[in-house]
Amino acid sequence: MNEQTQPYRGNEQIEIETTVEEEAQLSTEHAAKLLYFSFYFSQGLPALQVEIFQWLHQRYPSYRGDTLNKAQLLETLLRSVEKTVPEKATGPDGANATHAGIDRHKVLSEIESYSVRLLGCLNGEQVHSLLDYGQLTTSIATKMIRRDYHYLVERGSRPRFKQGDRNGPMHDPFLSHVCYYALMGRPTGVPEYDHLMQAVATIIRRDFSQDNQLIAVIARFNRLHHASVSVH
């Protein structure tokens, strides 16, 4: 299918709802959760993960992590990964992968470098983005649509690890992040990512209604889910 992504309209600014004015030092657990779910929502795409970090900095400019113990942060995150990502996960092609499309060992090897990137972005040291808030949100929305299309349409399903009959979006091989979290507004479990998905939904409804890949993703997601879990 041909992509018909409409460009960001620079004269239509998206307002940032500033919720924290004074500097807020993140706890180890808070920073670890932001980093852990950045792997999930980036769906194995490093460029998307970096843009998520940049978006967090622009949306929450007062967040700081310069007082965090990096070794403690890494240890906390590693514990989360070990609890949720098993040794083997089977994808549609039989390859070992996590639910986010990232090999488990690759995740473990990259955690430290991405911890540095996240803290650098939050502290304003490694932002390096030429995009403003609206343009950055548009870029994130575009990449999320493309990743959903890659898994749901091109590959047929997402790789999922098998741990009994566990339910929930993280175990759904036909999950669309754009449909479920953005357009349907289902909670992510992390307030910052709820805000990201709300911003992505606004952009998608405004600029992507004729996008062929989005249309294909929504159609497949709706076809494979009950009417109560579908985009209307």
GROMACS .gro file of C-alpha atoms in nm, residues 22-28 31 62-68:
model
   15
   22GLU     CA    1   0.932   2.328   3.990
   23GLU     CA    2   1.210   2.078   3.930
   24ALA     CA    3   1.097   1.729   4.020
   25GLN     CA    4   1.364   1.473   4.097
   26LEU     CA    5   1.248   1.132   3.981
   27SER     CA    6   1.264   0.836   4.213
   28THR     CA    7   1.452   0.527   4.101
   31ALA     CA    8   1.261   0.649   3.621
   62SER     CA    9   1.098   1.998   3.511
   63TYR     CA   10   1.171   1.626   3.544
   64ARG     CA   11   1.526   1.558   3.655
   65GLY     CA   12   1.726   1.244   3.716
   66ASP     CA   13   2.067   1.389   3.797
   67THR     CA   14   2.056   1.272   4.159
   68LEU     CA   15   1.970   0.912   4.072
   0.00000   0.00000   0.00000
